[in-house]
XYZ file of C-alpha atoms in Angstrom:
569
model
C 107.742 44.048 7.761
C 104.079 43.279 8.323
C 102.624 43.377 12.122
C 101.857 39.693 11.876
C 105.478 38.762 10.992
C 106.907 41.099 13.730
C 104.256 39.635 16.279
C 105.347 36.029 15.346
C 109.159 37.287 15.966
C 108.349 39.047 19.216
C 107.996 35.939 21.727
C 111.171 34.526 20.156
C 113.135 37.608 21.626
C 111.157 37.405 24.848
C 112.016 33.836 25.190
C 115.958 34.488 25.094
C 115.599 37.508 27.729
C 113.431 35.205 29.605
C 115.905 32.422 29.577
C 118.855 34.649 30.024
C 117.334 36.309 33.147
C 116.857 32.840 34.467
C 120.145 31.877 34.349
C 121.573 34.944 36.009
C 118.907 33.772 38.706
C 120.219 30.227 39.233
C 124.076 31.646 39.065
C 123.016 34.298 41.441
C 121.628 31.328 43.856
C 124.441 28.831 43.530
C 126.762 31.839 44.445
C 124.386 32.617 47.203
C 124.576 29.174 48.570
C 128.601 28.634 48.088
C 128.722 32.045 49.922
C 126.767 30.720 52.771
C 128.248 27.329 52.974
C 131.229 29.209 52.992
C 130.128 31.277 56.155
C 128.949 27.919 57.621
C 132.533 26.452 57.426
C 134.007 29.764 58.830
C 131.688 29.724 61.724
C 132.097 25.950 62.308
C 135.954 26.285 62.521
C 135.551 29.670 64.822
C 133.112 27.464 67.121
C 135.769 24.719 67.501
C 138.718 26.876 68.088
C 136.834 28.465 70.891
C 135.106 25.561 72.485
C 137.893 22.956 72.042
C 139.929 24.103 75.149
C 136.878 23.474 77.344
C 135.325 20.121 75.692
C 139.200 18.745 76.320
C 139.079 20.033 79.882
C 136.024 18.295 80.395
C 137.262 14.959 79.201
C 140.458 15.046 80.860
C 138.538 15.939 84.431
C 136.421 12.688 83.534
C 139.185 10.483 82.966
C 141.524 11.296 85.648
C 138.331 11.571 88.269
C 139.952 8.872 90.192
C 143.387 10.230 90.680
C 144.792 11.280 93.634
C 142.448 13.766 95.655
C 140.721 14.836 92.531
C 138.730 11.848 92.989
C 137.264 13.700 96.109
C 135.972 16.710 94.252
C 135.752 15.732 90.288
C 132.028 15.751 89.923
C 132.212 19.658 91.686
C 135.086 20.211 89.098
C 133.427 18.969 86.260
C 130.355 21.190 86.942
C 132.285 24.061 87.250
C 133.944 23.017 83.342
C 130.367 22.440 81.973
C 129.026 25.811 83.421
C 131.788 27.842 82.159
C 131.322 26.114 79.056
C 127.607 27.040 78.850
C 128.237 30.333 79.739
C 131.142 30.718 76.902
C 128.706 29.351 74.288
C 125.944 32.236 75.595
C 129.029 34.652 75.266
C 129.323 33.668 71.938
C 125.641 33.641 70.463
C 124.242 36.523 72.729
C 127.014 38.803 73.722
C 129.187 38.823 70.810
C 126.591 38.515 67.778
C 128.273 38.137 64.415
C 128.787 40.845 62.333
C 129.689 39.825 58.619
C 131.773 41.775 56.475
C 132.788 40.359 52.743
C 135.975 41.570 51.055
C 135.983 40.141 47.426
C 136.086 36.431 47.291
C 137.005 36.439 51.215
C 134.633 36.012 53.799
C 135.532 37.349 57.465
C 133.661 37.136 60.435
C 134.067 40.076 62.867
C 132.913 40.234 66.560
C 132.253 43.350 68.215
C 133.359 43.649 72.055
C 130.288 43.482 73.907
C 129.962 45.764 77.228
C 128.634 42.796 79.099
C 131.715 40.622 78.954
C 132.069 40.937 82.630
C 128.789 37.877 82.833
C 131.884 35.591 82.279
C 133.039 36.409 85.818
C 129.898 35.438 87.226
C 130.064 31.745 86.882
C 133.601 31.761 88.192
C 132.978 33.301 91.193
C 130.146 31.572 92.484
C 132.110 28.447 91.480
C 134.674 29.551 93.587
C 132.424 30.252 96.465
C 130.533 26.797 95.976
C 134.379 24.928 95.821
C 135.597 26.867 98.708
C 132.767 25.945 100.841
C 132.671 21.989 99.867
C 136.411 22.180 100.591
C 136.492 23.788 103.527
C 133.986 22.133 105.587
C 135.816 19.315 105.929
C 137.546 18.676 109.291
C 141.061 18.124 108.118
C 141.049 21.286 105.986
C 140.599 24.512 107.338
C 143.574 26.212 108.964
C 142.650 26.843 112.791
C 143.014 30.401 113.510
C 145.168 29.909 116.623
C 147.380 27.523 114.712
C 148.132 30.421 111.815
C 148.867 32.803 114.349
C 151.184 30.665 116.070
C 153.141 29.576 113.057
C 153.134 33.349 111.873
C 154.563 34.186 115.282
C 156.920 37.253 114.979
C 159.231 35.679 117.738
C 160.178 32.697 115.509
C 161.624 35.289 113.038
C 163.259 37.310 115.704
C 165.209 34.456 117.293
C 166.134 32.634 113.933
C 167.304 35.894 112.418
C 169.637 36.327 115.752
C 170.920 33.121 115.671
C 171.742 33.192 111.904
C 173.293 36.330 111.647
C 175.226 35.776 114.882
C 176.886 32.633 113.374
C 180.243 33.193 111.680
C 180.543 29.765 109.711
C 178.396 28.237 107.481
C 175.958 26.137 109.425
C 171.971 25.567 109.149
C 169.184 26.780 111.472
C 165.770 24.889 111.217
C 162.436 24.946 112.821
C 161.512 21.639 114.642
C 157.644 20.955 116.004
C 154.911 18.674 115.504
C 154.061 17.105 112.134
C 151.548 19.601 111.165
C 154.143 22.583 112.161
C 157.137 20.864 110.367
C 154.562 20.732 107.306
C 153.705 24.595 107.540
C 156.922 25.462 108.018
C 158.631 23.955 104.675
C 160.416 26.348 102.431
C 159.857 29.038 105.121
C 162.745 31.254 105.413
C 162.835 33.770 108.058
C 166.087 35.470 107.332
C 168.585 35.328 104.276
C 171.249 33.956 106.194
C 169.205 30.953 107.374
C 169.626 27.688 105.637
C 167.521 24.687 105.626
C 167.599 20.849 104.845
C 163.865 20.917 103.762
C 162.369 21.454 100.572
C 158.854 21.052 99.092
C 159.113 21.718 95.390
C 158.291 19.524 92.121
C 161.777 20.612 90.796
C 163.724 19.221 93.584
C 167.235 17.715 93.167
C 166.684 14.092 92.280
C 170.170 12.831 94.278
C 169.193 14.738 97.436
C 165.829 13.032 97.291
C 167.294 9.325 96.811
C 170.247 10.161 99.388
C 167.423 10.981 101.926
C 165.255 7.986 101.006
C 167.231 5.270 99.741
C 170.719 5.895 100.870
C 170.545 7.381 104.243
C 167.008 6.341 104.726
C 165.194 9.072 106.617
C 161.807 9.071 108.388
C 158.991 10.299 105.522
C 156.452 11.641 107.887
C 153.909 13.173 104.951
C 151.757 11.783 102.319
C 153.235 13.410 99.463
C 156.791 12.124 98.319
C 158.148 15.708 97.593
C 157.725 16.832 100.927
C 160.980 16.681 102.181
C 160.730 17.828 106.033
C 162.972 18.479 108.824
C 164.493 15.215 110.413
C 164.417 14.356 113.748
C 167.256 11.830 113.051
C 170.259 12.918 115.168
C 172.700 11.654 113.009
C 171.164 13.427 110.294
C 171.198 16.429 112.000
C 174.721 16.060 112.853
C 175.763 15.075 109.044
C 173.617 18.214 107.763
C 175.128 20.796 110.172
C 172.080 21.671 111.715
C 173.691 23.879 114.524
C 170.544 25.720 115.653
C 167.022 24.265 116.411
C 164.163 26.710 117.341
C 161.489 24.670 119.156
C 159.108 24.724 121.993
C 160.521 20.932 123.446
C 163.986 20.448 124.264
C 166.096 18.681 121.557
C 168.401 15.739 122.660
C 172.166 16.590 122.008
C 171.298 20.509 121.712
C 171.770 23.225 124.623
C 169.444 26.189 125.262
C 170.973 29.445 124.381
C 167.879 31.885 124.045
C 164.237 31.772 124.460
C 161.326 34.231 123.879
C 157.670 33.373 124.920
C 157.291 29.753 124.378
C 159.934 29.667 121.476
C 163.423 28.632 122.643
C 166.717 28.276 120.162
C 169.011 25.228 121.155
C 172.660 24.804 119.742
C 174.853 21.919 119.266
C 178.657 22.055 118.808
C 178.714 18.394 117.680
C 177.465 19.086 114.018
C 179.245 19.234 110.830
C 180.458 22.514 108.903
C 178.426 22.927 105.740
C 181.645 22.778 104.047
C 185.100 21.054 105.136
C 188.583 19.640 104.073
C 189.442 16.252 104.940
C 191.608 13.269 104.123
C 189.228 10.853 105.933
C 187.996 9.494 102.514
C 186.539 5.941 101.559
C 185.325 4.883 98.328
C 181.499 4.431 97.330
C 182.390 0.348 96.953
C 183.382 0.539 100.388
C 180.623 2.570 101.872
C 177.913 0.487 99.678
C 179.113 -2.513 101.734
C 177.972 -0.861 104.826
C 173.944 -2.012 105.849
C 171.721 -0.016 108.241
C 172.396 1.654 110.532
C 176.208 1.570 109.735
C 175.741 3.380 106.647
C 174.221 6.369 108.729
C 177.170 6.971 111.309
C 179.994 6.173 108.924
C 178.960 9.735 107.284
C 180.138 11.123 110.910
C 183.615 9.275 110.631
C 184.414 9.401 106.896
C 183.344 11.101 103.391
C 182.855 9.131 100.754
C 184.198 9.930 97.518
C 184.213 8.236 93.830
C 185.354 4.922 92.615
C 188.482 6.438 91.449
C 188.980 8.565 94.876
C 192.497 9.116 95.965
C 193.063 7.559 99.349
C 195.869 9.189 101.224
C 199.086 6.610 101.332
C 199.150 6.789 105.208
C 195.589 5.487 105.000
C 195.887 2.074 103.279
C 193.040 -0.323 102.509
C 193.800 -2.408 105.662
C 193.193 0.895 108.006
C 190.176 1.694 106.202
C 188.483 -1.640 106.755
C 189.704 -1.533 110.448
C 187.655 1.840 110.585
C 184.831 0.214 108.872
C 184.824 -2.546 111.643
C 185.042 0.320 114.313
C 182.097 1.961 112.984
C 180.375 -1.538 113.522
C 181.749 -2.126 116.652
C 179.984 0.837 117.909
C 176.213 -0.560 117.356
C 174.693 -3.315 119.304
C 172.011 -5.051 117.832
C 169.105 -5.964 119.902
C 165.817 -7.738 120.102
C 162.369 -5.652 120.100
C 159.395 -7.568 119.743
C 157.011 -6.201 117.461
C 153.267 -7.347 116.273
C 153.232 -9.269 112.854
C 149.382 -7.843 112.406
C 148.009 -4.685 113.105
C 144.395 -4.249 112.556
C 143.181 -1.244 114.636
C 140.195 1.099 114.409
C 141.826 3.780 116.104
C 145.351 4.581 117.008
C 147.214 2.431 119.544
C 150.030 3.060 121.870
C 152.277 0.468 123.114
C 155.358 0.648 125.401
C 158.406 -1.975 124.584
C 161.125 -2.996 126.453
C 164.633 -2.504 125.582
C 167.524 -4.610 127.034
C 169.479 -2.689 129.381
C 173.343 -2.053 128.495
C 174.292 -3.583 131.343
C 172.969 -6.743 130.572
C 174.284 -6.694 127.037
C 177.735 -6.030 128.548
C 177.476 -9.068 130.820
C 176.214 -11.093 128.251
C 178.842 -10.547 125.368
C 181.336 -9.436 127.660
C 182.636 -7.249 124.784
C 180.297 -4.181 124.020
C 182.553 -0.937 124.260
C 180.171 1.699 125.645
C 182.722 4.153 126.578
C 183.191 7.877 125.136
C 180.866 8.947 122.514
C 177.892 11.164 122.408
C 173.804 10.364 122.879
C 172.643 6.712 123.051
C 170.435 6.225 119.712
C 167.472 3.565 119.092
C 167.854 2.446 115.137
C 164.961 0.779 114.117
C 163.737 -0.647 110.633
C 160.789 -2.760 109.481
C 158.666 -3.440 106.239
C 154.786 -2.722 106.107
C 152.601 -4.200 103.642
C 149.235 -2.310 103.785
C 146.260 -4.639 103.317
C 143.809 -1.812 102.871
C 145.689 0.116 100.047
C 142.806 2.642 99.871
C 143.953 3.972 103.418
C 146.951 5.719 104.984
C 149.336 3.750 107.314
C 151.443 5.734 110.216
C 153.308 4.447 112.862
C 155.428 6.432 115.587
C 158.084 5.706 117.151
C 159.406 7.925 120.163
C 157.442 10.626 118.354
C 158.955 10.256 114.678
C 156.244 9.295 112.156
C 156.669 7.364 109.166
C 153.917 7.335 106.779
C 152.853 5.275 103.623
C 150.516 6.860 101.329
C 147.176 5.317 100.053
C 148.058 3.791 96.721
C 145.531 6.191 95.107
C 147.500 9.131 96.223
C 148.362 11.343 93.173
C 151.798 11.704 94.926
C 151.939 8.358 96.200
C 155.406 7.844 98.523
C 156.016 4.298 98.208
C 157.301 4.460 101.863
C 157.129 0.603 102.558
C 160.131 0.597 104.551
C 159.802 2.467 108.086
C 163.208 3.694 109.228
C 163.830 5.321 112.506
C 166.692 6.747 114.372
C 165.554 8.017 118.160
C 167.735 9.598 120.734
C 167.352 7.455 123.923
C 167.618 9.259 127.270
C 170.196 7.735 129.937
C 168.685 4.717 131.459
C 165.688 4.651 129.331
C 164.451 0.905 129.252
C 161.536 1.082 127.003
C 160.498 3.090 124.034
C 156.663 4.076 123.218
C 155.384 3.372 119.791
C 151.895 4.166 118.352
C 150.430 1.912 115.719
C 148.121 3.996 113.325
C 144.809 2.917 112.331
C 144.263 0.434 109.354
C 145.363 -3.329 108.724
C 148.688 -3.968 107.567
C 151.560 -6.672 108.252
C 154.990 -5.812 109.980
C 158.069 -7.864 109.071
C 161.681 -7.998 108.744
C 162.053 -5.579 111.926
C 165.548 -4.801 113.092
C 166.706 -2.986 115.898
C 170.233 -1.390 117.143
C 171.272 1.030 119.720
C 174.538 2.943 119.190
C 176.534 5.812 120.685
C 177.404 8.702 118.205
C 181.190 9.740 118.009
C 182.397 12.964 119.451
C 181.989 15.607 117.066
C 183.075 18.720 118.625
C 185.581 20.855 116.393
C 188.719 21.858 118.484
C 192.061 23.156 117.462
C 194.005 20.027 119.131
C 196.047 17.750 117.191
C 193.257 15.128 117.821
C 191.224 17.285 115.434
C 193.830 16.183 112.692
C 192.490 12.412 113.245
C 188.962 13.393 112.879
C 186.691 14.252 110.066
C 186.625 17.730 110.151
C 190.214 18.455 109.895
C 189.928 21.851 108.336
C 186.578 24.189 108.505
C 185.606 26.490 105.382
C 185.507 30.255 106.419
C 183.048 31.976 104.387
C 183.295 35.465 103.569
C 180.012 36.981 104.591
C 180.440 40.192 102.304
C 180.921 38.058 99.106
C 178.568 35.451 99.411
C 175.046 35.987 98.610
C 172.539 34.858 95.807
C 174.081 32.305 93.733
C 177.742 32.851 95.255
C 179.524 31.615 98.033
C 183.144 32.564 98.730
C 185.437 32.136 101.473
C 188.969 30.670 102.724
C 190.405 27.369 103.892
C 193.649 26.329 105.513
C 193.753 22.936 104.556
C 196.003 20.285 106.684
C 196.753 17.484 104.472
C 195.462 17.055 101.185
C 192.241 15.421 100.650
C 188.797 16.273 99.650
C 186.795 19.520 100.083
C 183.138 18.254 100.833
C 179.990 20.218 101.366
C 176.427 19.588 102.297
C 175.161 21.115 99.259
C 173.512 18.914 96.872
C 175.617 18.137 93.738
C 174.704 19.634 90.784
C 176.482 19.900 87.278
C 175.769 23.365 86.999
C 178.084 24.490 89.698
C 181.383 26.462 88.982
C 184.116 26.039 91.532
C 187.342 27.904 91.749
C 190.260 27.527 94.100
C 192.950 30.484 94.200
C 191.070 31.578 90.779
C 191.812 28.133 88.923
C 188.805 26.313 87.614
C 188.440 23.032 89.359
C 186.390 19.810 88.590
C 183.274 19.262 90.686
C 182.833 15.837 92.213
C 180.025 13.990 93.664
C 180.796 13.131 97.345
C 178.909 11.250 100.200
C 176.745 9.906 97.015
C 174.840 13.431 96.108
C 177.041 16.301 97.688
C 179.303 18.859 96.048
C 183.004 18.414 96.386
C 186.565 18.527 94.847
C 190.258 17.422 95.512
C 192.109 20.056 97.296
C 195.837 20.118 98.346
C 197.380 21.350 101.526
C 197.808 24.700 102.090
C 195.486 27.914 102.354
C 193.153 28.338 99.648
C 190.359 30.997 98.556
C 187.456 29.235 97.241
C 184.609 30.218 95.033
C 181.370 28.371 94.467
C 179.188 30.182 91.871
C 175.696 28.588 90.525
C 175.021 29.137 86.734
C 170.924 28.382 86.528
C 169.999 26.284 83.569
C 168.172 27.929 80.613
C 168.930 31.482 81.696
C 170.402 32.173 78.438
C 167.926 30.350 76.319
C 165.142 32.007 78.486
C 166.447 35.529 77.748
C 166.739 35.095 73.995
C 163.009 33.551 74.277
C 161.712 36.605 75.979
C 163.255 38.731 73.615
C 161.976 36.755 70.430
C 158.585 36.832 72.145
C 158.442 40.725 72.658
C 159.297 41.169 69.114
C 156.675 38.622 67.890
C 154.079 40.700 70.408
C 154.977 43.864 68.401
C 154.889 42.553 65.049
C 151.530 41.164 65.713
C 150.186 44.275 67.262
C 151.592 46.381 64.139
C 149.870 43.632 61.759
C 146.821 43.866 63.600
C 146.499 47.544 63.173
C 147.186 47.427 59.457
C 144.582 44.803 58.958
C 141.888 47.029 60.560
């Protein structure tokens, strides 16, 4: 082949090579572009997963900024969340630079743990200091040092321990003071043998809450409806078996038995045992016919069972009706004039006169004032808050009821203020403090009555009273979730407790399982025959078995993920 032909063919070969090379370069660029896009998608997905909790938190804080007390601090909280979000972005982009590693067609992004990860703590600590300062400079927020030391006084624990451990029966021991002290002592237990009527928890017993607020009608002194405080109502103290009260001030119907420093322990023998047997039973239907305050006093004379309650043949319907009328006969309605409108910028104290007992006897000629215990004023009225952004408070003889501002997160809805205040002998007026605000007072009702005799004795008269047979607790076998003891039942009837009813209780009498029932509309009880019985009450917490299974599964899953992580890297 001559040189001219060879030279003429050479460009053709070079062209093929160049075209092949160009196609390869184009293919490589396409692969590179696809790889970069896949990498970007992974980066975007990683960032979205990492940042979504922070973004959602900021959005929720803004949306809920006007709910409850968060309205006062939402700007500060949002600033904290935004600052944390910015710091986290810096952490992802600076502290943990991405290192790319390719395995075949899969693209992974690994982050090396930086030694400067502690930088994330800086904004958190700074915001804690800032938030704490903004929160505590308010006058009503800081806890006074003297108040704290007084609330945590060791003398309180010593006195309560001595009273609780010295008691052989099953009764309650409570601490009673100012509203602020009562709030500080919610859920405070000084000794394992101390039993309370109070609770402050989101996992409360709904039947017990409804009983306090609706069925019985207790005062509600706090803004938060979850705060079930110690009550000053003497009927409720008797009903719930509050035998010992620790206080600085004298407690009506209680006798001083011990003191140390400024604290005193008072005792009452008029209260109900926490568990007893009786045949003085009325049905819920009969009880439901009673209005305030007869519904309160009836619980000191009779136990309330379900609609299918077994009523002794000796206590026919006519007798029960007569008993209910006797409760009504122990109460006298009186006229107490309250202002229809209150518009005050400061709390205002007034004294309102009471008609004397002598005047009522002479005017009506039939009032029965003989016997009984302390004289009690029962007062109830409705409140309409005309400034719904502010709280409304009214004190009667030192007992406070409060209606929360409508915007409060735990709005208590307490639009009906109810009081039961002990009166001293010959007392002719009551002290009422109308809290600041603008509100209407309507539908006021007032009564006075004498509490029935409640002392437990071993005479024949005790058989005709409510607490006919008292449960004797076995302290050695009782503890934790178990209560054990014995009872000598005089007549068949009901075993009644002041323990809030729950379907998870297991009851055994003489080793035989008994069907639990709801008594007094909210408490644990069951039918029981005459004779001596050994009673066991055991509570089985719901979800314990499921919780154990889930815990074991979680542990196994954790071990599996750890081994998988080690194999992967």
